[in-house]
Amino acid sequence: MRLSLFLLSAAGVLASALNRGVARLSPVTRNGTSLLINGKVWKMVGPNVYWLGLDENVTPPAGEPFYAPTKSSYPTKERITEAMATVRALGGTMIRGHTLGVSTGNPLSVWPEPRVVNEKAFDTIDWAVYQAGLYGIRLLIPLVDNYDYYHGGKYNFLRWGGFDLNKNRDENNPLVQQFYTNATIVDLFKDYIKTLLTHRNQYNNLTYAEDPTIFAYETGNELLGPIWGDMNSPADWVQDIARHVKSLAPQKLVVDGTYGINKTHLSIEEIDIFSDHMYPVNTSKLQEDIRLVEAAGRPFFAGEYDWVGGDTANLQSMFKIIEESPAVAGDTFWSQFGHNAPDCTTYVDHADGLALQYGNPRNTANQNSRIQLIRKHFIAMSQGKEIAVDEPLPTVPCPSPTSPTRR
């Protein structure tokens, strides 16, 4: 009896400690074109860290889960924690994390098959959400991908719905629109969203719907129709999915995941934030996006951009426009990587040439100066402070602490 009471007491202390760790994050709300925390303007700046739930860049040790056809594996907890410490060092406030929400059609996914839940896949996602909360880093999570990547996307739902389509062969096939218009497929996608939002995190005992660490869900990543650049994710589908998210999680904000600003979406009341991606950085396009979204009474968010290519002055101009426009909620660069922790001697790389490896001694002078510029921009946005563009970058320890000191 005494042992039972002790175990119950210990469990209560642990649950209380975990909940205290997350309770310090207040919900993000929206008032017109501004995002707020406790009534004060809040800016969403940070990296894309797409691999937090499922990775494609590391072959794990023998015996660890690995799906060879897509080189998929779960990232280590040490890598995930270091990502949070790096965002804090950069002055960031949030992460856009694809595989925290897009996890379908792979044996290691949350949904390897329709309505089949792989609970093991939640371990890295739970850890990422938990660690983000402890580090004071909020999360924006896309729900589906326009493409047919290792972590899944709309083509999984199309195939599950009876359409034998893949991106390489069928990207321009009008049948891809069935993802948005086929009632069976839409219902299946809604069930997947419910699986995510009702899942209870093993590390903090909060459902994803309850946890303020996740401040927003995005209807998808770079959603399009059958023609590149058509922005053809139908307005009624966008509204339907946004309503579904808010019915399950009333405090979450919803981002329109269409690739570009679709003017027919601007009147959708359930959408809180509109976004676009900048490949390459284009300040004229940025200003036009801001003008359209601001006129609709919503904030604009630059969800991805090339941080290392092109002219430095152009990147500085983009940052200046973002910093000076009250209607811009923020921006996230593509994309952040770190050590192959717990191996702190090597860094993980990605083949697109856009991997920001914070602290890598092999970085070029241009890469390090761009990282310093990003940090200057993030601190201006998140703290309202001006720092020198050449201010030394703070060290991020490897391994990084799982219980960081509060700032």
mmCIF file of C-alpha atoms in Angstrom:
data_model
loop_
_atom_site.group_PDB
_atom_site.id
_atom_site.type_symbol
_atom_site.label_atom_id
_atom_site.label_comp_id
_atom_site.label_asym_id
_atom_site.label_seq_id
_atom_site.Cartn_x
_atom_site.Cartn_y
_atom_site.Cartn_z
ATOM 1 C CA MET A 1 0.000 0.000 0.000
ATOM 2 C CA ARG A 2 2.817 2.394 0.924
ATOM 3 C CA LEU A 3 4.600 1.573 -2.346
ATOM 4 C CA SER A 4 1.402 2.317 -4.294
ATOM 5 C CA LEU A 5 0.981 5.628 -2.530
ATOM 6 C CA PHE A 6 4.623 6.483 -3.204
ATOM 7 C CA LEU A 7 4.287 5.672 -6.883
ATOM 8 C CA LEU A 8 1.103 7.723 -7.165
ATOM 9 C CA SER A 9 2.789 10.629 -5.410
ATOM 10 C CA ALA A 10 5.880 10.398 -7.617
ATOM 11 C CA ALA A 11 3.732 10.277 -10.741
ATOM 12 C CA GLY A 12 1.857 13.341 -9.556
ATOM 13 C CA VAL A 13 5.063 15.251 -8.917
ATOM 14 C CA LEU A 14 6.389 14.316 -12.366
ATOM 15 C CA ALA A 15 3.171 15.335 -14.133
ATOM 16 C CA SER A 16 3.109 18.585 -12.184
ATOM 17 C CA ALA A 17 6.731 19.329 -13.063
ATOM 18 C CA LEU A 18 6.129 18.589 -16.719
ATOM 19 C CA ASN A 19 3.041 20.761 -16.859
ATOM 20 C CA ARG A 20 4.856 23.609 -15.114
ATOM 21 C CA GLY A 21 7.511 23.470 -17.823
ATOM 22 C CA VAL A 22 4.945 24.177 -20.512
ATOM 23 C CA ALA A 23 2.577 26.405 -18.560
ATOM 24 C CA ARG A 24 4.903 29.388 -18.916
ATOM 25 C CA LEU A 25 3.998 29.602 -22.614
ATOM 26 C CA SER A 26 0.873 31.651 -23.144
ATOM 27 C CA PRO A 27 -1.307 31.259 -26.246
ATOM 28 C CA VAL A 28 -0.630 33.357 -29.322
ATOM 29 C CA THR A 29 -3.667 35.334 -30.434
ATOM 30 C CA ARG A 30 -4.398 37.593 -33.381
ATOM 31 C CA ASN A 31 -5.816 41.107 -33.461
ATOM 32 C CA GLY A 32 -6.134 42.294 -37.054
ATOM 33 C CA THR A 33 -2.667 42.282 -38.607
ATOM 34 C CA SER A 34 -0.862 41.699 -35.293
ATOM 35 C CA LEU A 35 -0.019 38.553 -33.367
ATOM 36 C CA LEU A 36 -0.107 38.957 -29.598
ATOM 37 C CA ILE A 37 1.036 37.194 -26.449
ATOM 38 C CA ASN A 38 -0.578 38.497 -23.275
ATOM 39 C CA GLY A 39 -1.625 41.617 -25.184
ATOM 40 C CA LYS A 40 1.872 42.420 -26.485
ATOM 41 C CA VAL A 41 2.948 42.188 -30.116
ATOM 42 C CA TRP A 42 4.815 38.977 -30.858
ATOM 43 C CA LYS A 43 6.891 38.183 -33.944
ATOM 44 C CA MET A 44 7.311 34.700 -35.406
ATOM 45 C CA VAL A 45 10.937 34.381 -36.522
ATOM 46 C CA GLY A 46 13.128 31.314 -36.767
ATOM 47 C CA PRO A 47 14.141 28.466 -39.068
ATOM 48 C CA ASN A 48 12.456 25.719 -40.973
ATOM 49 C CA VAL A 49 13.570 22.509 -39.280
ATOM 50 C CA TYR A 50 11.718 20.022 -41.394
ATOM 51 C CA TRP A 51 13.303 16.824 -40.002
ATOM 52 C CA LEU A 52 12.287 17.006 -36.321
ATOM 53 C CA GLY A 53 9.745 14.197 -36.564
ATOM 54 C CA LEU A 54 11.328 12.062 -39.280
ATOM 55 C CA ASP A 55 14.634 12.487 -41.070
ATOM 56 C CA GLU A 56 16.157 11.469 -44.418
ATOM 57 C CA ASN A 57 19.758 12.596 -43.945
ATOM 58 C CA VAL A 58 21.263 10.146 -41.442
ATOM 59 C CA THR A 59 21.693 6.370 -41.531
ATOM 60 C CA PRO A 60 21.196 5.287 -37.914
ATOM 61 C CA PRO A 61 23.197 2.603 -36.099
ATOM 62 C CA ALA A 62 22.309 -0.991 -36.899
ATOM 63 C CA GLY A 63 19.129 -2.085 -35.166
ATOM 64 C CA GLU A 64 17.551 1.377 -35.088
ATOM 65 C CA PRO A 65 14.408 1.987 -37.192
ATOM 66 C CA PHE A 66 15.356 2.686 -40.791
ATOM 67 C CA TYR A 67 13.371 2.566 -44.027
ATOM 68 C CA ALA A 68 15.985 2.146 -46.745
ATOM 69 C CA PRO A 69 13.881 3.009 -49.851
ATOM 70 C CA THR A 70 13.525 6.607 -48.659
ATOM 71 C CA LYS A 71 16.489 6.635 -46.230
ATOM 72 C CA SER A 72 14.069 7.497 -43.434
ATOM 73 C CA SER A 73 14.965 7.352 -39.753
ATOM 74 C CA TYR A 74 13.987 9.021 -36.519
ATOM 75 C CA PRO A 75 16.274 11.869 -35.434
ATOM 76 C CA THR A 76 17.988 11.458 -32.102
ATOM 77 C CA LYS A 77 16.698 13.366 -29.113
ATOM 78 C CA GLU A 78 20.084 15.064 -28.859
ATOM 79 C CA ARG A 79 19.704 16.501 -32.383
ATOM 80 C CA ILE A 80 16.211 17.734 -31.585
ATOM 81 C CA THR A 81 17.287 19.437 -28.355
ATOM 82 C CA GLU A 82 20.270 21.085 -30.058
ATOM 83 C CA ALA A 83 17.904 22.518 -32.684
ATOM 84 C CA MET A 84 15.948 24.268 -29.927
ATOM 85 C CA ALA A 85 19.120 25.629 -28.321
ATOM 86 C CA THR A 86 20.261 26.952 -31.694
ATOM 87 C CA VAL A 87 16.995 28.789 -32.313
ATOM 88 C CA ARG A 88 17.341 30.437 -28.932
ATOM 89 C CA ALA A 89 20.946 31.444 -29.713
ATOM 90 C CA LEU A 90 19.794 32.991 -32.996
ATOM 91 C CA GLY A 91 17.184 35.107 -31.196
ATOM 92 C CA GLY A 92 14.357 33.115 -32.792
ATOM 93 C CA THR A 93 10.925 32.627 -31.324
ATOM 94 C CA MET A 94 9.568 29.679 -33.297
ATOM 95 C CA ILE A 95 10.167 26.821 -35.736
ATOM 96 C CA ARG A 96 8.260 25.740 -38.819
ATOM 97 C CA GLY A 97 8.466 21.943 -38.667
ATOM 98 C CA HIS A 98 7.087 19.889 -41.552
ATOM 99 C CA THR A 99 7.471 16.361 -40.161
ATOM 100 C CA LEU A 100 5.838 17.302 -36.876
ATOM 101 C CA GLY A 101 2.611 17.260 -38.877
ATOM 102 C CA VAL A 102 3.275 15.663 -42.260
ATOM 103 C CA SER A 103 3.831 11.982 -41.472
ATOM 104 C CA THR A 104 2.017 9.603 -43.831
ATOM 105 C CA GLY A 105 2.625 6.618 -46.099
ATOM 106 C CA ASN A 106 6.014 5.549 -44.724
ATOM 107 C CA PRO A 107 6.443 2.547 -42.362
ATOM 108 C CA LEU A 108 7.933 5.002 -39.851
ATOM 109 C CA SER A 109 5.097 7.552 -40.240
ATOM 110 C CA VAL A 110 2.279 8.393 -37.842
ATOM 111 C CA TRP A 111 -0.098 7.004 -40.482
ATOM 112 C CA PRO A 112 1.790 4.329 -42.458
ATOM 113 C CA GLU A 113 -1.580 3.267 -43.865
ATOM 114 C CA PRO A 114 -4.978 5.003 -43.793
ATOM 115 C CA ARG A 115 -6.313 5.223 -40.238
ATOM 116 C CA VAL A 116 -3.516 2.975 -38.936
ATOM 117 C CA VAL A 117 -1.655 4.801 -36.155
ATOM 118 C CA ASN A 118 2.021 4.072 -35.501
ATOM 119 C CA GLU A 119 2.452 5.222 -31.911
ATOM 120 C CA LYS A 120 6.253 4.851 -32.123
ATOM 121 C CA ALA A 121 6.326 7.692 -34.656
ATOM 122 C CA PHE A 122 5.054 10.091 -32.018
ATOM 123 C CA ASP A 123 8.113 9.699 -29.790
ATOM 124 C CA THR A 124 10.334 12.155 -31.681
ATOM 125 C CA ILE A 125 7.394 14.497 -32.336
ATOM 126 C CA ASP A 126 6.447 14.471 -28.653
ATOM 127 C CA TRP A 127 10.050 15.157 -27.682
ATOM 128 C CA ALA A 128 10.329 18.046 -30.117
ATOM 129 C CA VAL A 129 7.130 19.666 -28.841
ATOM 130 C CA TYR A 130 8.178 19.111 -25.232
ATOM 131 C CA GLN A 131 11.676 20.510 -25.710
ATOM 132 C CA ALA A 132 10.364 23.480 -27.682
ATOM 133 C CA GLY A 133 8.076 24.313 -24.770
ATOM 134 C CA LEU A 134 10.928 24.169 -22.273
ATOM 135 C CA TYR A 135 13.082 26.387 -24.507
ATOM 136 C CA GLY A 136 10.257 28.885 -25.009
ATOM 137 C CA ILE A 137 10.166 28.130 -28.746
ATOM 138 C CA ARG A 138 6.751 27.962 -30.402
ATOM 139 C CA LEU A 139 5.849 25.728 -33.323
ATOM 140 C CA LEU A 140 4.083 26.193 -36.649
ATOM 141 C CA ILE A 141 3.180 22.823 -38.136
ATOM 142 C CA PRO A 142 2.091 22.096 -41.729
ATOM 143 C CA LEU A 143 -0.498 19.323 -42.058
ATOM 144 C CA VAL A 144 0.236 17.981 -45.551
ATOM 145 C CA ASP A 145 2.768 18.457 -48.330
ATOM 146 C CA ASN A 146 2.131 19.313 -51.952
ATOM 147 C CA TYR A 147 4.858 16.872 -52.976
ATOM 148 C CA ASP A 148 5.606 13.157 -52.714
ATOM 149 C CA TYR A 149 8.511 13.293 -50.280
ATOM 150 C CA TYR A 150 9.730 10.626 -47.858
ATOM 151 C CA HIS A 151 7.551 11.973 -45.054
ATOM 152 C CA GLY A 152 4.350 11.932 -47.117
ATOM 153 C CA GLY A 153 1.886 14.387 -48.588
ATOM 154 C CA LYS A 154 -1.223 14.738 -50.684
ATOM 155 C CA TYR A 155 -0.248 11.880 -53.007
ATOM 156 C CA ASN A 156 -0.622 9.407 -50.125
ATOM 157 C CA PHE A 157 -4.216 10.491 -49.660
ATOM 158 C CA LEU A 158 -4.839 10.365 -53.409
ATOM 159 C CA ARG A 159 -3.494 6.810 -53.620
ATOM 160 C CA TRP A 160 -5.439 5.764 -50.530
ATOM 161 C CA GLY A 161 -8.525 7.235 -52.197
ATOM 162 C CA GLY A 162 -8.067 5.020 -55.256
ATOM 163 C CA PHE A 163 -6.090 7.322 -57.580
ATOM 164 C CA ASP A 164 -2.828 5.777 -58.753
ATOM 165 C CA LEU A 165 -0.876 9.027 -58.886
ATOM 166 C CA ASN A 166 2.649 10.093 -58.030
ATOM 167 C CA LYS A 167 4.338 13.443 -58.358
ATOM 168 C CA ASN A 168 7.027 12.457 -60.852
ATOM 169 C CA ARG A 169 4.488 11.161 -63.345
ATOM 170 C CA ASP A 170 1.294 13.024 -62.493
ATOM 171 C CA GLU A 171 2.212 16.472 -61.197
ATOM 172 C CA ASN A 172 0.238 18.070 -64.054
ATOM 173 C CA ASN A 173 -2.622 15.590 -64.054
ATOM 174 C CA PRO A 174 -5.958 17.335 -63.324
ATOM 175 C CA LEU A 175 -6.853 14.388 -61.096
ATOM 176 C CA VAL A 176 -4.543 15.763 -58.389
ATOM 177 C CA GLN A 177 -7.407 18.137 -57.577
ATOM 178 C CA GLN A 178 -9.255 15.146 -56.149
ATOM 179 C CA PHE A 179 -7.240 15.731 -53.002
ATOM 180 C CA TYR A 180 -9.299 18.875 -52.459
ATOM 181 C CA THR A 181 -12.629 17.872 -53.990
ATOM 182 C CA ASN A 182 -13.159 14.148 -53.349
ATOM 183 C CA ALA A 183 -15.339 13.801 -50.248
ATOM 184 C CA THR A 184 -13.820 10.451 -49.246
ATOM 185 C CA ILE A 185 -10.281 11.836 -49.450
ATOM 186 C CA VAL A 186 -11.192 15.044 -47.602
ATOM 187 C CA ASP A 187 -12.790 13.013 -44.807
ATOM 188 C CA LEU A 188 -9.691 10.825 -44.634
ATOM 189 C CA PHE A 189 -7.468 13.891 -44.341
ATOM 190 C CA LYS A 190 -9.709 15.287 -41.604
ATOM 191 C CA ASP A 191 -9.374 12.013 -39.693
ATOM 192 C CA TYR A 192 -5.609 12.294 -39.972
ATOM 193 C CA ILE A 193 -5.730 15.827 -38.574
ATOM 194 C CA LYS A 194 -7.843 14.530 -35.688
ATOM 195 C CA THR A 195 -5.237 11.832 -34.996
ATOM 196 C CA LEU A 196 -2.605 14.554 -34.612
ATOM 197 C CA LEU A 197 -4.546 17.099 -32.591
ATOM 198 C CA THR A 198 -6.039 14.603 -30.135
ATOM 199 C CA HIS A 199 -2.731 12.839 -29.501
ATOM 200 C CA ARG A 200 -1.521 13.243 -25.911
ATOM 201 C CA ASN A 201 2.175 14.019 -25.489
ATOM 202 C CA GLN A 202 3.895 11.430 -23.308
ATOM 203 C CA TYR A 203 6.364 14.028 -21.978
ATOM 204 C CA ASN A 204 3.998 16.779 -20.816
ATOM 205 C CA ASN A 205 0.593 15.069 -20.728
ATOM 206 C CA LEU A 206 -1.003 17.667 -23.016
ATOM 207 C CA THR A 207 -2.778 16.965 -26.262
ATOM 208 C CA TYR A 208 -1.421 18.826 -29.244
ATOM 209 C CA ALA A 209 -4.709 20.734 -29.324
ATOM 210 C CA GLU A 210 -4.146 21.865 -25.725
ATOM 211 C CA ASP A 211 -0.447 22.653 -25.893
ATOM 212 C CA PRO A 212 0.266 26.380 -26.460
ATOM 213 C CA THR A 213 3.753 25.460 -27.718
ATOM 214 C CA ILE A 214 2.039 24.655 -31.016
ATOM 215 C CA PHE A 215 0.634 28.087 -31.817
ATOM 216 C CA ALA A 216 -0.506 27.421 -35.384
ATOM 217 C CA TYR A 217 -1.235 24.767 -37.949
ATOM 218 C CA GLU A 218 -0.719 25.354 -41.661
ATOM 219 C CA THR A 219 -3.168 23.808 -44.131
ATOM 220 C CA GLY A 220 -0.164 22.457 -46.039
ATOM 221 C CA ASN A 221 3.227 23.161 -47.521
ATOM 222 C CA GLU A 222 3.305 24.930 -50.912
ATOM 223 C CA LEU A 223 -0.134 23.682 -51.917
ATOM 224 C CA LEU A 224 -0.929 23.969 -55.615
ATOM 225 C CA GLY A 225 -3.106 22.424 -58.306
ATOM 226 C CA PRO A 226 -1.893 20.676 -61.472
ATOM 227 C CA ILE A 227 -0.096 23.718 -62.890
ATOM 228 C CA TRP A 228 3.009 25.151 -61.222
ATOM 229 C CA GLY A 229 2.183 28.485 -59.664
ATOM 230 C CA ASP A 230 -1.597 28.175 -60.066
ATOM 231 C CA MET A 231 -2.253 28.556 -56.292
ATOM 232 C CA ASN A 232 -5.221 26.252 -56.890
ATOM 233 C CA SER A 233 -6.083 24.977 -53.453
ATOM 234 C CA PRO A 234 -9.826 25.746 -53.585
ATOM 235 C CA ALA A 235 -11.135 28.351 -51.157
ATOM 236 C CA ASP A 236 -13.928 26.104 -49.897
ATOM 237 C CA TRP A 237 -11.365 23.390 -49.050
ATOM 238 C CA VAL A 238 -9.128 25.903 -47.243
ATOM 239 C CA GLN A 239 -12.077 27.138 -45.203
ATOM 240 C CA ASP A 240 -13.272 23.592 -44.465
ATOM 241 C CA ILE A 241 -9.861 22.469 -43.187
ATOM 242 C CA ALA A 242 -9.363 25.665 -41.149
ATOM 243 C CA ARG A 243 -12.761 25.172 -39.533
ATOM 244 C CA HIS A 244 -11.909 21.554 -38.783
ATOM 245 C CA VAL A 245 -8.668 22.533 -37.065
ATOM 246 C CA LYS A 246 -10.393 25.214 -35.003
ATOM 247 C CA SER A 247 -13.212 22.819 -34.044
ATOM 248 C CA LEU A 248 -10.606 20.488 -32.544
ATOM 249 C CA ALA A 249 -8.275 23.205 -31.220
ATOM 250 C CA PRO A 250 -10.096 26.534 -30.803
ATOM 251 C CA GLN A 251 -7.000 28.407 -29.600
ATOM 252 C CA LYS A 252 -4.830 27.502 -32.591
ATOM 253 C CA LEU A 253 -4.156 29.952 -35.375
ATOM 254 C CA VAL A 254 -4.401 28.687 -38.954
ATOM 255 C CA VAL A 255 -2.018 29.579 -41.788
ATOM 256 C CA ASP A 256 -3.048 29.285 -45.435
ATOM 257 C CA GLY A 257 -0.531 26.836 -46.878
ATOM 258 C CA THR A 258 -1.178 27.779 -50.495
ATOM 259 C CA TYR A 259 2.046 28.552 -52.394
ATOM 260 C CA GLY A 260 1.440 32.262 -52.877
ATOM 261 C CA ILE A 261 -1.289 34.726 -52.003
ATOM 262 C CA ASN A 262 -4.512 33.493 -53.590
ATOM 263 C CA LYS A 263 -6.805 36.524 -53.636
ATOM 264 C CA THR A 264 -9.908 34.331 -53.427
ATOM 265 C CA HIS A 265 -8.756 33.183 -49.977
ATOM 266 C CA LEU A 266 -8.395 36.617 -48.416
ATOM 267 C CA SER A 267 -12.011 36.721 -47.278
ATOM 268 C CA ILE A 268 -11.822 33.385 -45.418
ATOM 269 C CA GLU A 269 -12.424 34.405 -41.803
ATOM 270 C CA GLU A 270 -10.934 31.223 -40.375
ATOM 271 C CA ILE A 271 -7.495 31.955 -41.854
ATOM 272 C CA ASP A 272 -5.338 33.970 -39.454
ATOM 273 C CA ILE A 273 -2.093 34.278 -41.431
ATOM 274 C CA PHE A 274 -1.229 34.298 -45.137
ATOM 275 C CA SER A 275 2.211 33.306 -46.362
ATOM 276 C CA ASP A 276 4.492 33.009 -49.352
ATOM 277 C CA HIS A 277 7.942 31.585 -50.068
ATOM 278 C CA MET A 278 10.844 33.520 -51.552
ATOM 279 C CA TYR A 279 12.938 31.557 -54.066
ATOM 280 C CA PRO A 280 14.828 33.691 -54.858
ATOM 281 C CA VAL A 281 14.410 36.634 -52.502
ATOM 282 C CA ASN A 282 12.229 39.124 -54.386
ATOM 283 C CA THR A 283 11.506 42.377 -52.583
ATOM 284 C CA SER A 284 8.959 43.558 -55.165
ATOM 285 C CA LYS A 285 6.958 40.372 -54.741
ATOM 286 C CA LEU A 286 7.312 40.651 -50.971
ATOM 287 C CA GLN A 287 5.907 44.192 -50.921
ATOM 288 C CA GLU A 288 2.977 43.220 -53.141
ATOM 289 C CA ASP A 289 2.199 40.228 -50.889
ATOM 290 C CA ILE A 290 2.259 42.464 -47.828
ATOM 291 C CA ARG A 291 -0.029 45.004 -49.493
ATOM 292 C CA LEU A 292 -2.625 42.372 -50.397
ATOM 293 C CA VAL A 293 -2.633 40.679 -47.004
ATOM 294 C CA GLU A 294 -2.605 43.899 -44.991
ATOM 295 C CA ALA A 295 -5.621 45.147 -46.960
ATOM 296 C CA ALA A 296 -7.437 41.984 -45.891
ATOM 297 C CA GLY A 297 -6.679 42.743 -42.226
ATOM 298 C CA ARG A 298 -4.350 39.795 -41.691
ATOM 299 C CA PRO A 299 -0.618 39.432 -41.027
ATOM 300 C CA PHE A 300 1.827 38.227 -43.686
ATOM 301 C CA PHE A 301 4.481 35.577 -43.045
ATOM 302 C CA ALA A 302 7.475 34.712 -45.245
ATOM 303 C CA GLY A 303 7.490 30.967 -44.655
ATOM 304 C CA GLU A 304 10.664 30.067 -46.562
ATOM 305 C CA TYR A 305 13.518 31.879 -48.256
ATOM 306 C CA ASP A 306 17.014 31.249 -49.566
ATOM 307 C CA TRP A 307 19.314 32.594 -46.842
ATOM 308 C CA VAL A 308 22.676 31.982 -48.518
ATOM 309 C CA GLY A 309 22.288 32.578 -52.269
ATOM 310 C CA GLY A 310 22.035 35.805 -54.208
ATOM 311 C CA ASP A 311 23.182 39.237 -53.124
ATOM 312 C CA THR A 312 23.623 40.060 -49.435
ATOM 313 C CA ALA A 313 22.204 43.532 -50.001
ATOM 314 C CA ASN A 314 19.003 41.973 -51.347
ATOM 315 C CA LEU A 315 18.617 39.852 -48.217
ATOM 316 C CA GLN A 316 19.234 42.942 -46.084
ATOM 317 C CA SER A 317 16.548 44.783 -48.036
ATOM 318 C CA MET A 318 14.079 41.961 -47.400
ATOM 319 C CA PHE A 319 14.830 42.036 -43.689
ATOM 320 C CA LYS A 320 14.405 45.832 -43.620
ATOM 321 C CA ILE A 321 10.979 45.619 -45.283
ATOM 322 C CA ILE A 322 9.891 42.926 -42.834
ATOM 323 C CA GLU A 323 11.171 44.825 -39.799
ATOM 324 C CA GLU A 324 9.497 48.072 -40.828
ATOM 325 C CA SER A 325 6.075 46.651 -41.725
ATOM 326 C CA PRO A 326 3.726 46.169 -38.772
ATOM 327 C CA ALA A 327 1.627 43.828 -40.933
ATOM 328 C CA VAL A 328 4.443 41.281 -41.275
ATOM 329 C CA ALA A 329 4.313 38.635 -38.566
ATOM 330 C CA GLY A 330 7.777 37.294 -39.329
ATOM 331 C CA ASP A 331 9.804 34.874 -41.416
ATOM 332 C CA THR A 332 11.577 31.509 -41.361
ATOM 333 C CA PHE A 333 14.669 30.688 -43.421
ATOM 334 C CA TRP A 334 15.236 27.369 -45.183
ATOM 335 C CA SER A 335 16.665 25.413 -43.355
ATOM 336 C CA GLN A 336 18.496 24.560 -40.130
ATOM 337 C CA PHE A 337 20.741 21.595 -39.341
ATOM 338 C CA GLY A 338 23.259 20.861 -36.604
ATOM 339 C CA HIS A 339 25.551 18.201 -35.196
ATOM 340 C CA ASN A 340 24.829 14.526 -35.729
ATOM 341 C CA ALA A 341 24.405 14.407 -31.956
ATOM 342 C CA PRO A 342 25.244 12.644 -29.746
ATOM 343 C CA ASP A 343 28.234 12.668 -32.108
ATOM 344 C CA CYS A 344 29.386 16.245 -31.597
ATOM 345 C CA THR A 345 32.248 15.973 -34.074
ATOM 346 C CA THR A 346 30.208 15.834 -37.293
ATOM 347 C CA TYR A 347 27.393 17.884 -38.818
ATOM 348 C CA VAL A 348 24.336 16.706 -40.697
ATOM 349 C CA ASP A 349 24.050 18.066 -44.219
ATOM 350 C CA HIS A 350 21.286 18.242 -46.804
ATOM 351 C CA ALA A 351 21.732 18.057 -50.551
ATOM 352 C CA ASP A 352 19.914 21.270 -51.525
ATOM 353 C CA GLY A 353 22.813 23.590 -50.632
ATOM 354 C CA LEU A 354 20.666 25.560 -48.181
ATOM 355 C CA ALA A 355 21.578 23.823 -44.914
ATOM 356 C CA LEU A 356 22.448 26.345 -42.211
ATOM 357 C CA GLN A 357 24.883 24.545 -39.917
ATOM 358 C CA TYR A 358 25.258 26.776 -36.906
ATOM 359 C CA GLY A 359 28.791 26.758 -35.501
ATOM 360 C CA ASN A 360 30.303 24.514 -38.150
ATOM 361 C CA PRO A 361 34.030 25.384 -38.346
ATOM 362 C CA ARG A 362 33.888 24.545 -42.053
ATOM 363 C CA ASN A 363 31.391 27.316 -42.802
ATOM 364 C CA THR A 364 32.597 29.858 -45.342
ATOM 365 C CA ALA A 365 33.010 33.511 -44.393
ATOM 366 C CA ASN A 366 29.886 34.256 -46.447
ATOM 367 C CA GLN A 367 27.858 31.638 -44.604
ATOM 368 C CA ASN A 368 28.913 32.927 -41.190
ATOM 369 C CA SER A 369 28.244 36.546 -42.120
ATOM 370 C CA ARG A 370 24.766 35.571 -43.351
ATOM 371 C CA ILE A 371 24.097 33.721 -40.087
ATOM 372 C CA GLN A 372 25.136 36.850 -38.183
ATOM 373 C CA LEU A 373 22.808 38.909 -40.371
ATOM 374 C CA ILE A 374 19.932 36.519 -39.658
ATOM 375 C CA ARG A 375 20.615 36.754 -35.913
ATOM 376 C CA LYS A 376 20.670 40.559 -36.098
ATOM 377 C CA HIS A 377 17.320 40.471 -37.900
ATOM 378 C CA PHE A 378 15.734 37.977 -35.491
ATOM 379 C CA ILE A 379 16.798 39.989 -32.438
ATOM 380 C CA ALA A 380 15.440 43.179 -34.000
ATOM 381 C CA MET A 381 12.120 41.423 -34.587
ATOM 382 C CA SER A 382 11.826 39.446 -31.363
ATOM 383 C CA GLN A 383 13.430 41.845 -28.877
ATOM 384 C CA GLY A 384 13.302 45.244 -30.576
ATOM 385 C CA LYS A 385 17.070 45.552 -30.130
ATOM 386 C CA GLU A 386 19.795 46.565 -32.557
ATOM 387 C CA ILE A 387 23.034 44.597 -32.478
ATOM 388 C CA ALA A 388 26.116 44.928 -34.646
ATOM 389 C CA VAL A 389 26.002 42.886 -37.821
ATOM 390 C CA ASP A 390 29.359 41.346 -36.942
ATOM 391 C CA GLU A 391 28.516 40.521 -33.312
ATOM 392 C CA PRO A 392 30.062 37.131 -32.495
ATOM 393 C CA LEU A 393 27.653 34.213 -32.542
ATOM 394 C CA PRO A 394 27.000 32.693 -29.119
ATOM 395 C CA THR A 395 28.191 29.138 -28.600
ATOM 396 C CA VAL A 396 25.611 26.360 -28.554
ATOM 397 C CA PRO A 397 26.822 23.420 -26.457
ATOM 398 C CA CYS A 398 26.744 19.903 -27.856
ATOM 399 C CA PRO A 399 25.045 18.064 -26.372
ATOM 400 C CA SER A 400 22.606 20.813 -25.414
ATOM 401 C CA PRO A 401 20.790 20.714 -22.052
ATOM 402 C CA THR A 402 17.340 19.130 -22.018
ATOM 403 C CA SER A 403 16.310 21.397 -19.132
ATOM 404 C CA PRO A 404 17.487 24.876 -20.179
ATOM 405 C CA THR A 405 17.696 27.803 -17.817
ATOM 406 C CA ARG A 406 14.905 30.297 -18.271
ATOM 407 C CA ARG A 407 15.743 33.605 -19.908
#
